[in-house]
mmCIF file of N, CA and C in Angstrom:
data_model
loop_
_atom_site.group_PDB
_atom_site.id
_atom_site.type_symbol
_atom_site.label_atom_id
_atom_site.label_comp_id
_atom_site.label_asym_id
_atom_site.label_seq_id
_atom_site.Cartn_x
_atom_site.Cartn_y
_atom_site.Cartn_z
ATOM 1 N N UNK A 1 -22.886 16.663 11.071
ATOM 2 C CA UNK A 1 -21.804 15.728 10.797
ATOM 3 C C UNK A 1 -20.566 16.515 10.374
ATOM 4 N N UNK A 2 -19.319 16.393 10.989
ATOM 5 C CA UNK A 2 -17.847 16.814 10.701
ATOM 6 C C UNK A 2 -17.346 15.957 9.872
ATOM 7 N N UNK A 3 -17.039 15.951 8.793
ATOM 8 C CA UNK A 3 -16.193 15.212 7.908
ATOM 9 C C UNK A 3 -14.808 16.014 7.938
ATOM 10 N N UNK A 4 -14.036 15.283 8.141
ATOM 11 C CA UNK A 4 -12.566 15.317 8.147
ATOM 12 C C UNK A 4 -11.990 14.339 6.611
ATOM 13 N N UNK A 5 -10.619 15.331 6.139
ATOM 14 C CA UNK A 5 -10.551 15.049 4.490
ATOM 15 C C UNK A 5 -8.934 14.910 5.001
ATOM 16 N N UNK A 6 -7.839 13.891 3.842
ATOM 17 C CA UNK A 6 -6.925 14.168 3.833
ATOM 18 C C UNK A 6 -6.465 13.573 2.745
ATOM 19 N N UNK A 7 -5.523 13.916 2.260
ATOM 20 C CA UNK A 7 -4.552 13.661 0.659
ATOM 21 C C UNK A 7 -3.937 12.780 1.387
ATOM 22 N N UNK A 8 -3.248 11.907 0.361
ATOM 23 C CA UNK A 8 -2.329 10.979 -0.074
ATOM 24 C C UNK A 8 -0.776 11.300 0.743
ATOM 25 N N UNK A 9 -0.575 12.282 0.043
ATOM 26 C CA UNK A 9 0.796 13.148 0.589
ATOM 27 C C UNK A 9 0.699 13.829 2.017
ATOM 28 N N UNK A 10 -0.646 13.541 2.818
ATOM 29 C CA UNK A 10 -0.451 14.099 4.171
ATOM 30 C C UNK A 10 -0.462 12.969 5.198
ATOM 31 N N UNK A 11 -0.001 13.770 6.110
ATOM 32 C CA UNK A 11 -0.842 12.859 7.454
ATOM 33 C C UNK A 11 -1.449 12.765 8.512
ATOM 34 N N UNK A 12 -2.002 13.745 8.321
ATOM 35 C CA UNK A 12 -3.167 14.282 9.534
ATOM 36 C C UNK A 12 -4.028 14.349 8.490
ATOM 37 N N UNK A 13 -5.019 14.430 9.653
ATOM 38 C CA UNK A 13 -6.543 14.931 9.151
ATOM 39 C C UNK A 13 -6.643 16.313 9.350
ATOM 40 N N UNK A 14 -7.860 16.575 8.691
ATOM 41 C CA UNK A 14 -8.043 18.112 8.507
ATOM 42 C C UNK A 14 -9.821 17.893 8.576
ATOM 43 N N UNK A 15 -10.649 18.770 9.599
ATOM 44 C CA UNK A 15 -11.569 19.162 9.677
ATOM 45 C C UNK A 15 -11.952 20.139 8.173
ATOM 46 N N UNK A 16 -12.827 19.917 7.547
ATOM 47 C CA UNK A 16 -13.304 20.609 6.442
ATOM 48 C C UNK A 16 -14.417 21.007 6.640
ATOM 49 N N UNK A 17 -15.037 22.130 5.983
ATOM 50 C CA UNK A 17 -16.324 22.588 6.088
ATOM 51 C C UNK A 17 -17.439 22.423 4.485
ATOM 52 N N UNK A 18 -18.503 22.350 4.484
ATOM 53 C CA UNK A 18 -19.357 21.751 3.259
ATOM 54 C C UNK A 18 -18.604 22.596 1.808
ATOM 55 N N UNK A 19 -18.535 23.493 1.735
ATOM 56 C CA UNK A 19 -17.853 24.656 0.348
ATOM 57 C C UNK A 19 -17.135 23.697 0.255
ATOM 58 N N UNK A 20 -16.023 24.131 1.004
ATOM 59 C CA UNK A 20 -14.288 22.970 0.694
ATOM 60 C C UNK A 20 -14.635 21.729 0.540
ATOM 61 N N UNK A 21 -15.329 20.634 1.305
ATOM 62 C CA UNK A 21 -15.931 19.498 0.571
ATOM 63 C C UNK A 21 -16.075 19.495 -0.953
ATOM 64 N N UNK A 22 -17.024 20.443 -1.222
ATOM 65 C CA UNK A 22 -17.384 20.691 -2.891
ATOM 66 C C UNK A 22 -16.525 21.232 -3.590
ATOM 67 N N UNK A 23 -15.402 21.478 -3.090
ATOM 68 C CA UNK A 23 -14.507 22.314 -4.015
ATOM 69 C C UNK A 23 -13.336 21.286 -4.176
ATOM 70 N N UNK A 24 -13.226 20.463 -2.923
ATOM 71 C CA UNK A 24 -11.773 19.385 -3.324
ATOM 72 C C UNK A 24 -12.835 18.544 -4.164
ATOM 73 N N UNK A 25 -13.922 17.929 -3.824
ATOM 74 C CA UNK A 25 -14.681 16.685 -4.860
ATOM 75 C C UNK A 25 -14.985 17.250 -6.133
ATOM 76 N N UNK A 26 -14.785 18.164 -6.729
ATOM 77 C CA UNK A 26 -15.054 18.896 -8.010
ATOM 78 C C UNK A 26 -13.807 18.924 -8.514
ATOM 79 N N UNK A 27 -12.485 19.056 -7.751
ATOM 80 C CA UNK A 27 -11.244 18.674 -8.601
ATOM 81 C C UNK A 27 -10.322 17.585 -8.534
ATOM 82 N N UNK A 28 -11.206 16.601 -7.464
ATOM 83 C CA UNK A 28 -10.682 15.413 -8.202
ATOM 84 C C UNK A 28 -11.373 14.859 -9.195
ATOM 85 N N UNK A 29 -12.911 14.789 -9.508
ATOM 86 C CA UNK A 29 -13.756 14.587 -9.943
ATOM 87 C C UNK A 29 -14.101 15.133 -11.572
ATOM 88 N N UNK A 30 -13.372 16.295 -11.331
ATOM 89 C CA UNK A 30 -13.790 16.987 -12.586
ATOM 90 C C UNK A 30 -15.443 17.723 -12.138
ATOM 91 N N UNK A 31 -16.227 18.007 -12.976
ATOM 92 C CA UNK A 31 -17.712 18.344 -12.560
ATOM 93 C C UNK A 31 -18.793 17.348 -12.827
ATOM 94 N N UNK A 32 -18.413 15.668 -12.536
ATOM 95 C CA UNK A 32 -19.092 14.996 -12.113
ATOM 96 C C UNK A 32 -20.095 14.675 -11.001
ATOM 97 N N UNK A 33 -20.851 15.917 -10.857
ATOM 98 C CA UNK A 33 -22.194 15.865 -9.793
ATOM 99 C C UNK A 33 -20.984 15.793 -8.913
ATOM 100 N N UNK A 34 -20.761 16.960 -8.207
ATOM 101 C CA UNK A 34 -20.027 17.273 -6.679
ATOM 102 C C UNK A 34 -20.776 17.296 -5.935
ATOM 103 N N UNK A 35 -21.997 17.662 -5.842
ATOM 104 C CA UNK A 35 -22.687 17.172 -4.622
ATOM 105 C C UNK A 35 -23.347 15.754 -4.785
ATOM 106 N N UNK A 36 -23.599 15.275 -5.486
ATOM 107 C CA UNK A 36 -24.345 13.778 -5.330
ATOM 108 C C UNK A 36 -23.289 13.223 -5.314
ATOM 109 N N UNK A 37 -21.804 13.271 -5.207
ATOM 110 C CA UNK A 37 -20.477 12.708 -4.875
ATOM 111 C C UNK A 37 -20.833 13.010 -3.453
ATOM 112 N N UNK A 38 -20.571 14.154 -3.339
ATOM 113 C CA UNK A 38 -20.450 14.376 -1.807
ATOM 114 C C UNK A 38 -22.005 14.101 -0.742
ATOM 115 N N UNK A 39 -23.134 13.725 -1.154
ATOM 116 C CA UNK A 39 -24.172 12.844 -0.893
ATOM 117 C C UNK A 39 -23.303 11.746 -0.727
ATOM 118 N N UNK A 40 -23.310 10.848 -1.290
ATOM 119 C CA UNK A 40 -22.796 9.516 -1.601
ATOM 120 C C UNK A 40 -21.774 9.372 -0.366
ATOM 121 N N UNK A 41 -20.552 10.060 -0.374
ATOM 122 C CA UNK A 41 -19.523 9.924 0.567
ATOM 123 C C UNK A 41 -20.438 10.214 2.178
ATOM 124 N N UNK A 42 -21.181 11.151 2.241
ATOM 125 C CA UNK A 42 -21.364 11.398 3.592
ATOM 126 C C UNK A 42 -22.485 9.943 3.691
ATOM 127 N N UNK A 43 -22.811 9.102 3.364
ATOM 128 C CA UNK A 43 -23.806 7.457 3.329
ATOM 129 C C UNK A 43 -22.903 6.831 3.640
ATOM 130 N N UNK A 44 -21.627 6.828 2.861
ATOM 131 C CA UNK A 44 -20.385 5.968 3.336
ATOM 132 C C UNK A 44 -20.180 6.196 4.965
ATOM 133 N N UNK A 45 -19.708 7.061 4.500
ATOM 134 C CA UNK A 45 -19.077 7.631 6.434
ATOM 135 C C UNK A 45 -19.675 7.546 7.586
ATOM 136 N N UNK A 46 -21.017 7.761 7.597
ATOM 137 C CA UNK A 46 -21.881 7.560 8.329
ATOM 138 C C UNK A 46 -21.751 5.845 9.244
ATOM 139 N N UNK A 47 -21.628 4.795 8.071
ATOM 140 C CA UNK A 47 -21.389 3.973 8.631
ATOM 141 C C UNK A 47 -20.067 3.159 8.996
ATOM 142 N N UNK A 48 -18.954 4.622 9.637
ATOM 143 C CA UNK A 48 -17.948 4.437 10.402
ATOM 144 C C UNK A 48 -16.619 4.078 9.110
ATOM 145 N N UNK A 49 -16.906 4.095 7.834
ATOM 146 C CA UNK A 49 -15.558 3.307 6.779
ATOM 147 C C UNK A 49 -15.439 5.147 6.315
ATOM 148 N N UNK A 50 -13.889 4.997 5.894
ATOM 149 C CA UNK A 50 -13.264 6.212 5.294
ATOM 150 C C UNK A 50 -12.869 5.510 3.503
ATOM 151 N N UNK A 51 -13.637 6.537 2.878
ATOM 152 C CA UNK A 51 -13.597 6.721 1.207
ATOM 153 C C UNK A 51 -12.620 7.679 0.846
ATOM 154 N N UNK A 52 -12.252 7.013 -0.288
ATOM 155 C CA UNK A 52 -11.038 7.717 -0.620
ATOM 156 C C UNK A 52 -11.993 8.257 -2.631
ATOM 157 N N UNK A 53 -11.963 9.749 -2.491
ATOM 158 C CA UNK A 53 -12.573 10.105 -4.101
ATOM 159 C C UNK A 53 -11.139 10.671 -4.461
ATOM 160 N N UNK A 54 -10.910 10.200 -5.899
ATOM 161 C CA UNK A 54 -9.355 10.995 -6.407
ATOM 162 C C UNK A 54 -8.445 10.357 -5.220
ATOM 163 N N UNK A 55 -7.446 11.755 -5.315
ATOM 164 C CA UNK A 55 -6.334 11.254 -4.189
ATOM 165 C C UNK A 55 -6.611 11.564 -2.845
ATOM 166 N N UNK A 56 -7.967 12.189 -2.207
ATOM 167 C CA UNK A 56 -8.125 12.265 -0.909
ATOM 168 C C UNK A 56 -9.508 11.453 -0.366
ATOM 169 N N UNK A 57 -8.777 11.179 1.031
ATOM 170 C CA UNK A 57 -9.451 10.353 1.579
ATOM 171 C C UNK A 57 -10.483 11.343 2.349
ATOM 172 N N UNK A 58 -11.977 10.942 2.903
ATOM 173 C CA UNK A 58 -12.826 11.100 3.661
ATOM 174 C C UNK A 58 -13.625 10.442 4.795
ATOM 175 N N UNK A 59 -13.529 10.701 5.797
ATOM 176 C CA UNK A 59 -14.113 10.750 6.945
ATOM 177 C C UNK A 59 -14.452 11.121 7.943
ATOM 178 N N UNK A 60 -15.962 10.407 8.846
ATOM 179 C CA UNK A 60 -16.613 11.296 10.251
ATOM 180 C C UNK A 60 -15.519 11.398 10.942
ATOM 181 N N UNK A 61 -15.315 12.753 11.310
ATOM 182 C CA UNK A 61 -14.867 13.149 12.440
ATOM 183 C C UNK A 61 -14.888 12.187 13.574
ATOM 184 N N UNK A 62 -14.363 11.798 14.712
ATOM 185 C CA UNK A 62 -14.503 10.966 15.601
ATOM 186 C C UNK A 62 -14.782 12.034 16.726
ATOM 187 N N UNK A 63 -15.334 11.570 17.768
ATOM 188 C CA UNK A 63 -15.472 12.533 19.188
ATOM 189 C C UNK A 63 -15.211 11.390 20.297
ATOM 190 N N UNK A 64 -13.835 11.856 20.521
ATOM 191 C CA UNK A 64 -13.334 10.380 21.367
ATOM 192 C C UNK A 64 -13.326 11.671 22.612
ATOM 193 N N UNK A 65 -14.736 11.841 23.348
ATOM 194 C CA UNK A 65 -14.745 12.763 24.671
ATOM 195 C C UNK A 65 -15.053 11.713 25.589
#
């Protein structure tokens, strides 16, 4: 699964990789379980809705081939 992340202040998406996942959800979050955050978000996404933790939003990648 590709999760794609983006802030508030952007407007594109950005392909992210699992580290950077855990490293933006740990500072919006503080060290509130960054990975059982980032568990949680990839359950969301899965079923097609984009979550927003802190000020950035998350979601599946699309493959419009």
């Amino acid at each position: 699964m590709q999760i794609q992340t983006q802030y508030n202040y952007e407007k594109t998406w950005r392909t992210t990789k699992e580290d950077d996942l855990l490293k933006i959800i740990e500072e919006e979050v503080g060290n509130a379980d960054p990975k059982g955050t980032l568990d949680y978000v990839k359950e969301v996404i899965k079923k097609g809705k984009t979550i927003m933790v802190g000020n950035c939003k998350f979601r599946e990648e699309k493959n419009d081939k």
